[in-house]
Short mmCIF file of C-alpha atoms (C1' of nucleotides) in Angstrom, two decimals:
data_model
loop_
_atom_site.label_atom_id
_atom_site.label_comp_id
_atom_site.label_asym_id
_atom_site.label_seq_id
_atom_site.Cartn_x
_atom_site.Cartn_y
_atom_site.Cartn_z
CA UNK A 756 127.12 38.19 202.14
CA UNK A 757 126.01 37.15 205.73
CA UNK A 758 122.10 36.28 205.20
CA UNK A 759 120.34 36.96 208.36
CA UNK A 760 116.63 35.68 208.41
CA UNK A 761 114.57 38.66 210.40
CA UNK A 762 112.43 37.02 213.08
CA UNK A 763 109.00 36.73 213.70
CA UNK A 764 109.19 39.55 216.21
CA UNK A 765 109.99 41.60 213.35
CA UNK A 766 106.62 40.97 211.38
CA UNK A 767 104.49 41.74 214.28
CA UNK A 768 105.62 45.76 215.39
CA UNK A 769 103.13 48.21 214.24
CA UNK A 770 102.66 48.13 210.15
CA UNK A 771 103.88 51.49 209.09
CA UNK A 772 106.90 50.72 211.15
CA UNK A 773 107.74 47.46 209.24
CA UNK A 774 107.04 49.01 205.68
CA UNK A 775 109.75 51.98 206.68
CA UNK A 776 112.22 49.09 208.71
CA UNK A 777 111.88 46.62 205.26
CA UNK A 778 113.29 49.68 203.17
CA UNK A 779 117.21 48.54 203.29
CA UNK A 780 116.66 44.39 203.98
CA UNK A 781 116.93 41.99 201.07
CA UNK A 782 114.54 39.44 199.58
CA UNK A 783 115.96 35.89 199.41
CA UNK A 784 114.61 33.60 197.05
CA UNK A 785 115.82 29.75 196.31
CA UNK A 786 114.79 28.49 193.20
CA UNK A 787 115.71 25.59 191.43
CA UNK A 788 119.18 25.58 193.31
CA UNK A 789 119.39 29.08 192.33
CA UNK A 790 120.32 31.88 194.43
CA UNK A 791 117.78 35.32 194.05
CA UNK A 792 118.79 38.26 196.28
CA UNK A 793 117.29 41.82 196.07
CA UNK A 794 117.22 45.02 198.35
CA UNK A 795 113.95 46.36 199.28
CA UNK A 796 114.19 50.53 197.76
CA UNK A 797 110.21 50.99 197.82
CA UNK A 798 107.26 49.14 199.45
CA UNK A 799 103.74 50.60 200.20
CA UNK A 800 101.54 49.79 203.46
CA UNK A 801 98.07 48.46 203.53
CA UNK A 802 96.47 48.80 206.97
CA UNK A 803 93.35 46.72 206.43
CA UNK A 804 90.20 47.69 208.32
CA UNK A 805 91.50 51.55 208.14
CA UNK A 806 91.94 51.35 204.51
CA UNK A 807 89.58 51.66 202.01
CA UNK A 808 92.79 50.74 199.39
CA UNK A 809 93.29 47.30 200.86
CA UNK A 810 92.23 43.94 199.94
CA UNK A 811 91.36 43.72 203.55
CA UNK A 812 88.66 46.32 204.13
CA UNK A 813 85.90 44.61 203.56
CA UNK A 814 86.74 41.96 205.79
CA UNK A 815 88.03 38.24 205.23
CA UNK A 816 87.37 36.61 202.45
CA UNK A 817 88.89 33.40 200.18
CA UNK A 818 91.28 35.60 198.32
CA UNK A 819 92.61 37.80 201.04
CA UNK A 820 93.29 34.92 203.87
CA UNK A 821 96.30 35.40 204.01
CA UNK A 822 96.38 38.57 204.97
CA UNK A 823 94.70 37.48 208.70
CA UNK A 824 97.41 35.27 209.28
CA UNK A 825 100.10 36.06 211.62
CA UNK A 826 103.07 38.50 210.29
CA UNK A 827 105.60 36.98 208.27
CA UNK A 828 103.59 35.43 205.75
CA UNK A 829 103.37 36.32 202.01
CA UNK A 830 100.67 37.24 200.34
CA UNK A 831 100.54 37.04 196.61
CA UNK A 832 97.35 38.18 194.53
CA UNK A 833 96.55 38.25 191.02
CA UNK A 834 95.38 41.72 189.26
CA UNK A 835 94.40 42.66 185.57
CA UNK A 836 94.67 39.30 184.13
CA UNK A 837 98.38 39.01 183.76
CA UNK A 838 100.21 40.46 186.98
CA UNK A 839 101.00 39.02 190.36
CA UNK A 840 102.37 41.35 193.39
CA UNK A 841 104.01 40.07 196.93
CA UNK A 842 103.08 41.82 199.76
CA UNK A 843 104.15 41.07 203.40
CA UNK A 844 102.06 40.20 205.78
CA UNK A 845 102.21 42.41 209.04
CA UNK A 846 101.01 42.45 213.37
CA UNK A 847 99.03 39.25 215.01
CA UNK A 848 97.00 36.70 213.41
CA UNK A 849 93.41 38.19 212.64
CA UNK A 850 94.62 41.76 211.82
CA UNK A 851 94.34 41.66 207.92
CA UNK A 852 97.94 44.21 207.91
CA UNK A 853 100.68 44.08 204.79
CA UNK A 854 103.04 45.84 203.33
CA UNK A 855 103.31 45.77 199.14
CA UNK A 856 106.93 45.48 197.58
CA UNK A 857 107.24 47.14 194.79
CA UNK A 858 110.35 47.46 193.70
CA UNK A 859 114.28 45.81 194.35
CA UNK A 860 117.59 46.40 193.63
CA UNK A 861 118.83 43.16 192.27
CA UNK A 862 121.50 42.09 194.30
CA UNK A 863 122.67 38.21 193.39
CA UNK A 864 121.41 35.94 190.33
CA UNK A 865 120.77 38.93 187.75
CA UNK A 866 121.18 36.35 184.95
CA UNK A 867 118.38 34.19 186.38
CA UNK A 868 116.05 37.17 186.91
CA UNK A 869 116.93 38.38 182.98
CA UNK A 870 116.03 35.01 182.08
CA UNK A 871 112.56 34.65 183.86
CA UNK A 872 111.96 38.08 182.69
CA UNK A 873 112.72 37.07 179.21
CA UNK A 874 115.77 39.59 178.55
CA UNK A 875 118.26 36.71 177.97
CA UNK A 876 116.89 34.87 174.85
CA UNK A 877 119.33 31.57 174.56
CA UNK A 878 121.14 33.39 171.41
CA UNK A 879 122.56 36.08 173.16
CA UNK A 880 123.28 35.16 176.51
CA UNK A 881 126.48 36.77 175.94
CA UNK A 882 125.82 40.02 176.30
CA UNK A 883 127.24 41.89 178.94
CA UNK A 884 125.37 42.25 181.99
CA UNK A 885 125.88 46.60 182.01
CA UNK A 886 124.18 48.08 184.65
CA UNK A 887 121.39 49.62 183.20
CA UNK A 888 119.90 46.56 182.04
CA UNK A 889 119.14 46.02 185.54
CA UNK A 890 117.15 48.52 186.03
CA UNK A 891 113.78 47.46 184.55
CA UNK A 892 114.03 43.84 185.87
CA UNK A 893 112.50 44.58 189.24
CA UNK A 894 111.28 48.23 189.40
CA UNK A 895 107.66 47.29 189.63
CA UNK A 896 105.70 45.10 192.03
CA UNK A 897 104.32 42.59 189.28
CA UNK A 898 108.01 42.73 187.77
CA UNK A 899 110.06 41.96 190.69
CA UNK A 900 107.43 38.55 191.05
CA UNK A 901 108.19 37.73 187.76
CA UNK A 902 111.91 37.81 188.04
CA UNK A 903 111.87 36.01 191.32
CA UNK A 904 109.40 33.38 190.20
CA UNK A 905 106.85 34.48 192.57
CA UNK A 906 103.15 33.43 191.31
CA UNK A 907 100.19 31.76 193.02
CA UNK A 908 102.10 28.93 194.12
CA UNK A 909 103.83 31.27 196.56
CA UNK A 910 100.74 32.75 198.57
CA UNK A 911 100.43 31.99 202.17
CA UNK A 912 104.50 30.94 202.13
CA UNK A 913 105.96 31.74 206.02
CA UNK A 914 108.91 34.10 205.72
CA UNK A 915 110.72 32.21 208.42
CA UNK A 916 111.03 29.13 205.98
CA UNK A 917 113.12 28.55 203.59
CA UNK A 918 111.78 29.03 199.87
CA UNK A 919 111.54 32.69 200.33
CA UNK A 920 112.49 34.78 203.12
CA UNK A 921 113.96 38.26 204.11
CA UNK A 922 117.19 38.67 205.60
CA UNK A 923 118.96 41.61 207.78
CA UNK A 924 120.53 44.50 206.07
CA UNK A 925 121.81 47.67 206.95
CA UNK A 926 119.39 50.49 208.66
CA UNK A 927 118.11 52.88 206.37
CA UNK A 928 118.19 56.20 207.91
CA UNK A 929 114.82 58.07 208.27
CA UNK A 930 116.36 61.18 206.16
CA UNK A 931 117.05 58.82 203.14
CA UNK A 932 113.21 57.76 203.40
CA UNK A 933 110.73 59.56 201.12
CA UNK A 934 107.30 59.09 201.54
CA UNK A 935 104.57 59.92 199.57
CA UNK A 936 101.00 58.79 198.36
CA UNK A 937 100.33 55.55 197.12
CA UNK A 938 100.61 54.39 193.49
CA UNK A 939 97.42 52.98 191.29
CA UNK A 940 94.77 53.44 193.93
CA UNK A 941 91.69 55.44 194.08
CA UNK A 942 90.17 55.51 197.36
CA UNK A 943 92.00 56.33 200.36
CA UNK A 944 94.76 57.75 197.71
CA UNK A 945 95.68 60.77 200.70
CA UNK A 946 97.86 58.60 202.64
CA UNK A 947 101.01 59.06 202.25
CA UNK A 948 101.58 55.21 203.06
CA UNK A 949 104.55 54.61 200.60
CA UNK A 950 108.03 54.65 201.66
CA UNK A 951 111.25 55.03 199.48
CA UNK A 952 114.96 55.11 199.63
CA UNK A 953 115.96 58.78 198.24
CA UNK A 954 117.55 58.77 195.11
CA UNK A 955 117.71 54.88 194.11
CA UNK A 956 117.87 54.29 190.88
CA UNK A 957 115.71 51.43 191.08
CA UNK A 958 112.29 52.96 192.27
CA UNK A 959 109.55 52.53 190.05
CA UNK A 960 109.20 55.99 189.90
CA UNK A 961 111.41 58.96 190.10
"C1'" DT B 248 108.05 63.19 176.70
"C1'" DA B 249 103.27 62.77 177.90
"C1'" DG B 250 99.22 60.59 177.38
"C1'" DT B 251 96.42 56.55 175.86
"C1'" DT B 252 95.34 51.88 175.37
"C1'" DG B 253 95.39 46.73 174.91
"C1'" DA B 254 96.27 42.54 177.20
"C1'" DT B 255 93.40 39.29 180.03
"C1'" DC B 256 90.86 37.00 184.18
"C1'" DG B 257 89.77 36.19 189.20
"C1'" DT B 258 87.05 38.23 192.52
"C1'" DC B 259 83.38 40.62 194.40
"C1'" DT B 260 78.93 43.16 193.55
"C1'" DG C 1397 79.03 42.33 184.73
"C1'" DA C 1398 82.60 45.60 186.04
"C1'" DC C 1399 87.04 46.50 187.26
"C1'" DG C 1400 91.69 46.35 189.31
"C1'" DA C 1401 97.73 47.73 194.72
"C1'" DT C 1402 100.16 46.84 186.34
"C1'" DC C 1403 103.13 46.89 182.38
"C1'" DA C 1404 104.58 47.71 177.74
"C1'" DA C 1405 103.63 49.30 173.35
"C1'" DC C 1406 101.92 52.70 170.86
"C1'" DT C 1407 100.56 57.51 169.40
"C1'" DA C 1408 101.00 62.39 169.02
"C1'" DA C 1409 103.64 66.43 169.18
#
DNA sequence: TAGTTGATCGTCT
DNA sequence: GACGATCAACTAA
């Protein structure tokens, strides 16, 4: 697989833009000499000042940082006690832009991502790895941290580094991208800021 | 199959 | 002091 890093240039277009142009790359993540390798199918943007849904809206503050910084950074937050979710950080330094991931097709180092997300206990590691046992390991945004060992550690990582970053893949076209209204928000809940691949099996929802 | 709820805590009001 | 960009387990039907 050729692994492309995507620029800074990339980052720094116009927000919605990025969230559709992510839909169709793949997350890299190198962990403990492992290899973790997922296609973005489903990602939702968060325009900051405009959005009464982001972190951002209210302005800067200690948790959302991050989210100021230039494009290509990754914000990671903690919600409801027990979940972490990776967004991308989007447009020039001071803008408070990202785009949530919420959910990957698992590409390279399924066993790994089992194993963080506690499928693989060390008595059957046997079992065969059959497709649909895929499905559930990152069809969620606090899932797909979870199997890629993405936690607090990881906020404020630059995407053109080497831990984590997102590599080239092949253009989605704009018919196989769905959009529709965000998931697990309340306010500003009428944009229809989240963008899908069509018919992936590994959406968080149908 | 749909709807409800418990887990669990950092952040902002 | 309330609640959330969630998930999984449970209940009812």
């Amino acid at each position: 697989m050729n692994l492309k890093k995507l620029p800074r240039s990339f980052y720094l277009r116009p927000t919605l833009t990025v969230a559709k142009d992510l839909l169709g790359k793949y997350v890299v993540r190198k962990i403990h000499g492992h290899l973790l390798i997922g296609k973005i199918v489903e990602v939702e943007a968060y325009l900051g000042e405009k959005d009464p849904a982001s972190h951002a809206y209210r302005g800067k503050t200690k948790r959302n940082e991050v989210m100021f910084r230039r494009g290509g950074h990754l914000y990671v937050y903690f919600t409801y006690g027990m979940h972490f979710c990776a967004n991308i950080v989007t447009e020039e330094q001071g803008i408070g832009h990202a785009v949530l991931i919420r959910a990957l097709e698992p590409v390279e180092g399924i066993e790994v991502m089992k194993r963080k997300r506690g499928f693989i206990s060390k008595q059957n590691e046997k079992q065969s790895p059959a497709e649909n046992d895929t499905i559930g390991l990152t069809n969620g945004p606090a899932k797909l941290c979870k199997a890629f060992g993405i936690a607090r550690a990881q906020n404020g990582i630059d995407l053109l580094g080497n831990e984590i970053f997102i590599a080239d893949g092949k253009k989605v076209l704009g018919l196989k991208i769905g959009a529709s209204q965000r998931i697990g928000i309340r306010n500003g809940r009428e944009k229809q800021w989240r963008f899908y691949i069509k018919q992936n099996s590994y959406l968080s929802r149908k």
